[in-house]
CSV table of C-alpha atoms and ligand atoms in Angstrom, one decimal:
chain,number,residue,atom,x,y,z
A,1,UNK,CA,13.0,-23.6,-25.9
A,2,UNK,CA,12.8,-22.5,-22.1
A,3,UNK,CA,10.3,-23.7,-19.7
A,4,UNK,CA,7.6,-21.0,-18.9
A,5,UNK,CA,7.1,-20.4,-15.2
A,6,UNK,CA,3.7,-21.1,-14.1
A,7,UNK,CA,1.8,-18.1,-12.8
A,8,UNK,CA,0.7,-18.9,-9.2
A,9,UNK,CA,0.1,-15.2,-7.8
A,10,UNK,CA,-3.3,-13.8,-7.4
A,11,UNK,CA,-3.9,-11.8,-10.6
A,12,UNK,CA,-5.5,-8.5,-11.4
A,13,UNK,CA,-8.7,-9.8,-13.0
A,14,UNK,CA,-9.0,-12.1,-9.8
A,15,UNK,CA,-9.0,-8.9,-7.6
A,16,UNK,CA,-11.4,-7.0,-9.8
A,17,UNK,CA,-13.9,-10.0,-9.9
A,18,UNK,CA,-14.2,-9.7,-6.1
A,19,UNK,CA,-16.5,-6.8,-6.4
A,20,UNK,CA,-19.3,-7.5,-4.1
A,21,UNK,CA,-17.9,-10.8,-3.0
A,22,UNK,CA,-15.7,-12.1,-0.5
A,23,UNK,CA,-14.0,-9.3,1.2
A,24,UNK,CA,-10.4,-8.4,-0.1
A,25,UNK,CA,-7.6,-8.8,2.5
A,26,UNK,CA,-4.6,-6.4,2.1
A,27,UNK,CA,-1.8,-5.0,3.9
A,28,UNK,CA,1.4,-2.9,3.1
A,29,UNK,CA,4.7,-4.3,3.5
A,30,UNK,CA,8.2,-3.2,2.4
A,31,UNK,CA,10.5,-5.8,3.7
A,32,UNK,CA,11.1,-9.2,2.2
A,33,UNK,CA,10.8,-11.3,5.4
A,34,UNK,CA,7.4,-9.6,6.7
A,35,UNK,CA,6.0,-9.9,3.1
A,36,UNK,CA,6.6,-13.6,3.5
A,37,UNK,CA,4.3,-13.6,6.4
A,38,UNK,CA,1.8,-11.2,5.2
A,39,UNK,CA,2.0,-13.6,1.8
A,40,UNK,CA,0.0,-16.3,3.7
A,41,UNK,CA,-3.2,-14.3,4.1
A,42,UNK,CA,-3.4,-11.0,1.8
A,43,UNK,CA,-4.8,-11.2,-1.6
A,44,UNK,CA,-2.7,-8.3,-2.3
A,45,UNK,CA,0.3,-6.6,-0.8
A,46,UNK,CA,1.1,-2.7,-1.2
A,47,UNK,CA,4.5,-1.4,-1.2
A,48,UNK,CA,3.1,1.9,-0.3
A,49,UNK,CA,5.0,5.3,-0.3
A,50,UNK,CA,3.9,5.2,3.4
A,51,UNK,CA,7.3,3.5,3.9
A,52,UNK,CA,8.9,7.1,3.8
A,53,UNK,CA,7.2,7.8,7.2
A,54,UNK,CA,7.2,4.3,8.5
A,55,UNK,CA,10.7,2.9,7.5
A,56,UNK,CA,12.6,6.3,6.8
A,57,UNK,CA,11.1,8.9,9.5
A,58,UNK,CA,10.0,11.2,6.9
A,59,UNK,CA,7.0,13.6,8.0
A,60,UNK,CA,5.1,13.0,4.9
A,61,UNK,CA,5.2,10.8,1.6
A,62,UNK,CA,5.9,13.8,-0.5
A,63,UNK,CA,9.8,13.3,-0.1
A,64,UNK,CA,9.6,9.6,-1.4
A,65,UNK,CA,12.0,9.0,-4.3
A,66,UNK,CA,11.1,6.5,-7.3
A,67,UNK,CA,14.3,4.4,-6.6
A,68,UNK,CA,13.3,3.7,-3.0
A,69,UNK,CA,10.1,2.4,-4.1
A,70,UNK,CA,11.7,0.3,-6.5
A,71,UNK,CA,14.2,-1.0,-3.8
A,72,UNK,CA,11.5,-2.0,-1.4
A,73,UNK,CA,9.4,-3.3,-4.3
A,74,UNK,CA,12.1,-5.8,-5.4
A,75,UNK,CA,12.4,-7.0,-1.7
A,76,UNK,CA,8.7,-7.8,-1.4
A,77,UNK,CA,8.4,-9.5,-4.8
A,78,UNK,CA,11.4,-11.5,-3.6
A,79,UNK,CA,9.8,-12.5,-0.5
A,80,UNK,CA,6.3,-13.5,-1.8
A,81,UNK,CA,4.9,-16.0,-4.4
A,82,UNK,CA,1.3,-15.7,-3.9
A,83,UNK,CA,-0.2,-12.2,-3.3
A,84,UNK,CA,-0.6,-9.7,-6.1
A,85,UNK,CA,2.2,-7.2,-5.4
A,86,UNK,CA,1.2,-3.5,-6.1
A,87,UNK,CA,3.9,-0.8,-5.7
A,88,UNK,CA,3.1,3.1,-5.2
A,89,UNK,CA,4.2,5.7,-7.7
A,90,UNK,CA,5.6,8.2,-5.5
A,91,UNK,CA,4.9,12.2,-5.6
A,92,UNK,CA,6.3,13.7,-8.8
A,93,UNK,CA,6.6,10.6,-10.7
A,94,UNK,CA,3.4,10.7,-12.7
A,95,UNK,CA,1.2,13.7,-12.3
A,96,UNK,CA,3.0,15.9,-15.0
A,97,UNK,CA,1.8,13.8,-17.9
A,98,UNK,CA,0.6,10.6,-19.2
A,99,UNK,CA,4.0,9.9,-20.9
A,100,UNK,CA,5.8,10.4,-17.8
A,101,UNK,CA,3.6,8.3,-15.9
A,102,UNK,CA,4.0,5.6,-18.5
A,103,UNK,CA,7.8,5.8,-18.6
A,104,UNK,CA,7.9,5.5,-14.5
A,105,UNK,CA,5.3,2.7,-14.3
A,106,UNK,CA,7.0,0.8,-16.8
A,107,UNK,CA,10.3,1.3,-15.0
A,108,UNK,CA,8.7,0.0,-11.7
A,109,UNK,CA,7.1,-3.0,-13.3
A,110,UNK,CA,10.2,-4.0,-15.2
A,111,UNK,CA,12.6,-3.5,-12.1
A,112,UNK,CA,10.4,-5.0,-9.3
A,113,UNK,CA,8.2,-7.6,-11.4
A,114,UNK,CA,5.5,-6.3,-9.3
A,115,UNK,CA,1.9,-6.7,-10.9
A,116,UNK,CA,0.3,-3.3,-10.9
A,117,UNK,CA,0.9,0.4,-9.7
A,118,UNK,CA,-1.0,2.7,-7.5
A,119,UNK,CA,-1.4,6.5,-7.8
A,120,UNK,CA,-3.3,9.1,-6.0
A,121,UNK,CA,-6.1,11.0,-7.6
A,122,UNK,CA,-9.6,10.9,-8.9
A,123,UNK,CA,-11.0,12.6,-11.9
A,124,UNK,CA,-7.9,14.7,-12.8
A,125,UNK,CA,-5.9,11.4,-13.0
A,126,UNK,CA,-8.2,9.5,-15.3
A,127,UNK,CA,-6.6,10.4,-18.7
A,128,UNK,CA,-3.5,9.0,-17.1
A,129,UNK,CA,-5.2,5.8,-15.8
A,130,UNK,CA,-6.6,5.3,-19.4
A,131,UNK,CA,-3.2,5.8,-21.0
A,132,UNK,CA,-1.4,3.6,-18.6
A,133,UNK,CA,-4.0,0.6,-18.7
A,134,UNK,CA,-4.3,0.8,-22.5
A,135,UNK,CA,-0.6,0.1,-22.5
A,136,UNK,CA,-0.6,-2.9,-20.3
A,137,UNK,CA,0.0,-1.3,-16.8
A,138,UNK,CA,-2.7,-2.3,-14.4
A,139,UNK,CA,-3.7,0.6,-12.1
A,140,UNK,CA,-5.3,0.6,-8.8
A,141,UNK,CA,-6.3,4.2,-7.9
A,142,UNK,CA,-6.6,6.2,-4.7
A,143,UNK,CA,-9.0,8.7,-3.7
A,144,UNK,CA,-10.7,10.4,-0.6
A,145,UNK,CA,-7.9,11.5,1.5
A,146,UNK,CA,-4.8,11.3,-0.7
A,147,UNK,CA,-1.6,11.8,1.5
A,148,UNK,CA,0.6,13.2,-1.4
A,149,UNK,CA,-1.8,16.1,-1.6
A,150,UNK,CA,-1.5,16.7,2.3
A,151,UNK,CA,0.0,20.1,1.8
A,152,UNK,CA,-3.1,21.3,-0.4
A,153,UNK,CA,-5.7,19.5,1.9
A,154,UNK,CA,-4.1,21.2,5.0
A,155,UNK,CA,-3.1,17.7,6.6
A,156,UNK,CA,-4.4,14.2,6.9
A,157,UNK,CA,-8.2,15.1,7.4
A,158,UNK,CA,-11.3,12.9,7.0
A,159,UNK,CA,-13.0,13.5,3.9
A,160,UNK,CA,-16.8,13.8,3.3
A,161,UNK,CA,-17.9,15.4,6.6
A,162,UNK,CA,-20.0,17.9,4.6
A,163,UNK,CA,-22.4,16.4,2.6
A,164,UNK,CA,-22.0,18.8,-0.2
A,165,UNK,CA,-18.8,17.4,-1.1
A,166,UNK,CA,-19.8,13.9,-1.6
A,167,UNK,CA,-20.6,14.4,-5.1
A,168,UNK,CA,-17.1,15.3,-6.2
A,169,UNK,CA,-15.7,12.2,-4.4
A,170,UNK,CA,-18.4,10.0,-6.3
A,171,UNK,CA,-17.4,11.7,-9.5
A,172,UNK,CA,-13.7,10.8,-8.9
A,173,UNK,CA,-14.7,7.2,-8.1
A,174,UNK,CA,-16.7,7.0,-11.4
A,175,UNK,CA,-13.9,8.6,-13.5
A,176,UNK,CA,-11.2,6.3,-12.2
A,177,UNK,CA,-13.4,3.2,-12.7
A,178,UNK,CA,-14.4,4.4,-16.3
A,179,UNK,CA,-10.7,5.1,-17.0
A,180,UNK,CA,-9.9,1.2,-16.4
A,181,UNK,CA,-8.6,1.1,-12.8
A,182,UNK,CA,-9.2,-2.3,-11.5
A,183,UNK,CA,-9.8,-1.5,-8.0
A,184,UNK,CA,-9.7,1.9,-5.9
A,185,UNK,CA,-8.3,2.5,-2.3
A,186,UNK,CA,-10.8,4.9,-0.6
A,187,UNK,CA,-8.9,6.6,2.3
A,188,UNK,CA,-10.3,8.5,5.3
A,189,UNK,CA,-13.8,9.2,4.2
A,190,UNK,CA,-17.0,9.0,6.4
A,191,UNK,CA,-19.0,5.8,6.2
A,192,UNK,CA,-22.1,7.0,4.4
A,193,UNK,CA,-19.8,8.4,1.5
A,194,UNK,CA,-17.8,4.9,1.6
A,195,UNK,CA,-21.3,3.3,1.1
A,196,UNK,CA,-22.3,5.4,-1.8
A,197,UNK,CA,-18.8,5.2,-3.5
A,198,UNK,CA,-19.0,1.3,-3.1
A,199,UNK,CA,-22.5,1.3,-4.6
A,200,UNK,CA,-21.8,3.7,-7.4
A,201,UNK,CA,-18.8,1.6,-9.3
A,202,UNK,CA,-18.3,-1.7,-10.5
A,203,UNK,CA,-14.7,-2.1,-9.3
A,204,UNK,CA,-13.9,-3.1,-5.8
A,205,UNK,CA,-13.1,-0.3,-3.0
A,206,UNK,CA,-10.3,-1.0,-0.7
A,207,UNK,CA,-11.0,0.8,2.4
A,208,UNK,CA,-8.6,2.5,4.8
A,209,UNK,CA,-10.3,4.5,7.5
A,210,UNK,CA,-13.4,4.5,5.5
A,211,UNK,CA,-15.6,1.8,7.6
A,212,UNK,CA,-16.3,-1.9,6.9
A,213,UNK,CA,-18.6,-0.7,3.8
A,214,UNK,CA,-15.8,-1.2,1.3
A,215,UNK,CA,-15.1,-4.3,-0.7
A,216,UNK,CA,-11.8,-4.9,1.1
A,217,UNK,CA,-9.5,-3.3,3.5
A,218,UNK,CA,-6.0,-2.3,3.8
A,219,UNK,CA,-3.8,-1.3,6.8
A,220,UNK,CA,-0.4,-0.1,7.2
A,221,UNK,CA,1.2,-3.3,8.8
A,222,UNK,CA,3.4,-1.5,11.2
A,223,UNK,CA,0.3,0.4,12.5
A,224,UNK,CA,-1.7,-2.9,13.0
A,225,UNK,CA,1.2,-4.5,14.6
A,226,UNK,CA,1.7,-1.7,17.4
A,227,UNK,CA,5.1,-0.9,15.9
A,228,UNK,CA,4.5,2.8,14.4
A,229,UNK,CA,5.3,5.7,16.8
A,230,UNK,CA,2.0,7.2,15.8
A,231,UNK,CA,-1.0,5.4,14.8
A,232,UNK,CA,-4.2,7.0,13.3
A,233,UNK,CA,-7.4,6.7,15.6
A,234,UNK,CA,-9.3,4.3,13.1
A,235,UNK,CA,-6.7,1.6,13.3
A,236,UNK,CA,-7.3,-1.5,15.5
A,237,UNK,CA,-3.9,-2.7,17.0
A,238,UNK,CA,-3.7,-6.4,16.7
A,239,UNK,CA,-0.1,-6.9,18.2
A,240,UNK,CA,2.2,-5.3,20.5
A,241,UNK,CA,5.4,-5.5,18.5
A,242,UNK,CA,7.0,-2.4,19.5
A,243,UNK,CA,6.7,-3.5,23.2
A,244,UNK,CA,8.0,-6.8,22.5
A,245,UNK,CA,11.1,-5.5,20.6
A,246,UNK,CA,12.1,-3.0,23.6
A,247,UNK,CA,11.6,-6.1,26.0
A,248,UNK,CA,14.0,-8.2,23.8
A,249,UNK,CA,16.4,-5.4,23.4
A,250,UNK,CA,16.5,-4.9,27.0
A,251,UNK,CA,16.8,-8.4,27.9
A,252,UNK,CA,19.7,-8.5,25.5
A,253,UNK,CA,21.4,-5.5,26.9
A,254,UNK,CA,21.1,-7.0,30.5
A,255,UNK,CA,22.9,-10.2,29.4
A,256,UNK,CA,25.5,-8.4,27.9
A,257,UNK,CA,26.3,-6.2,30.7
A,258,UNK,CA,26.1,-9.0,33.2
A,259,UNK,CA,28.3,-11.2,30.9
A,260,UNK,CA,25.4,-13.8,30.9
A,261,UNK,CA,25.6,-13.6,27.2
A,262,UNK,CA,25.4,-17.1,25.8
A,263,UNK,CA,29.3,-17.6,24.4
A,264,UNK,CA,29.4,-21.4,23.6
A,265,UNK,CA,26.3,-21.3,21.2
A,266,UNK,CA,27.7,-18.0,19.6
A,267,UNK,CA,28.8,-19.6,16.4
A,268,UNK,CA,27.2,-19.4,12.8
A,269,UNK,CA,25.5,-22.8,12.0
B,1,LIG,O1,1.2,4.5,1.1
B,1,LIG,C1,0.4,3.7,1.7
B,1,LIG,O2,0.7,2.8,2.6
B,1,LIG,C2,-1.0,3.8,1.3
B,1,LIG,C3,-2.0,2.9,2.0
B,1,LIG,C4,-2.3,3.8,3.0
B,1,LIG,C5,-3.2,2.7,1.0
B,1,LIG,O3,-1.3,4.3,0.2
């Protein structure tokens, strides 16, 4: 009989149980070695489809293919051992029908070994979320500003500036919670709406550009490290990695050009 590997990662029920408790810490990651660092502090790591923009220079997430998500998902699972890994379902891989969503979610889970998937959309995705969760796929929902719909929304715009739109956002939150989502990302909404959404549902809200009122927070790692060419206004930048990389690359170029490059130590160990 084979020995069962002990489950050490943070689980979906553990994240769900954090509603109203200790704030949930989360970051995106797309890469094994940075994920290993993030793994030391994050409760869950999202392999977000923002990787299309951050890693591959696309101008939106719409062009991200399923295979790319799986490739980066595998790398992040390989690099980590503690955090729950959530992989985004990219645009076009789940909207058409619950069956299609299940087929692609199962492919993501089998091929990456991640613990959950995330998909965008509120009430309109409730039937699909129920279909997936009833069949063993844990789903994190994503409401408010949903970047995959940026063409319909007319860009990346803060949601809920007009109070008359709040009921629809709250209905979205209730619909995904009732359908079985274990948590919901609330992106780019005004603070009073984030407060109302968080109070209206019994699953954790994970804010991004939605104030500190949520049950947890997520940021794109490269944004908070100062590595993205463009960073949304709400992001606090905790590092200056872009500047550090430029300094290091310039120092290297100077040494190469002046033949001061350290030759003797230049062997593989
Ligand atoms: O794709 C992504 O990185 C995301 C986060 C911004 C929540 O969905």
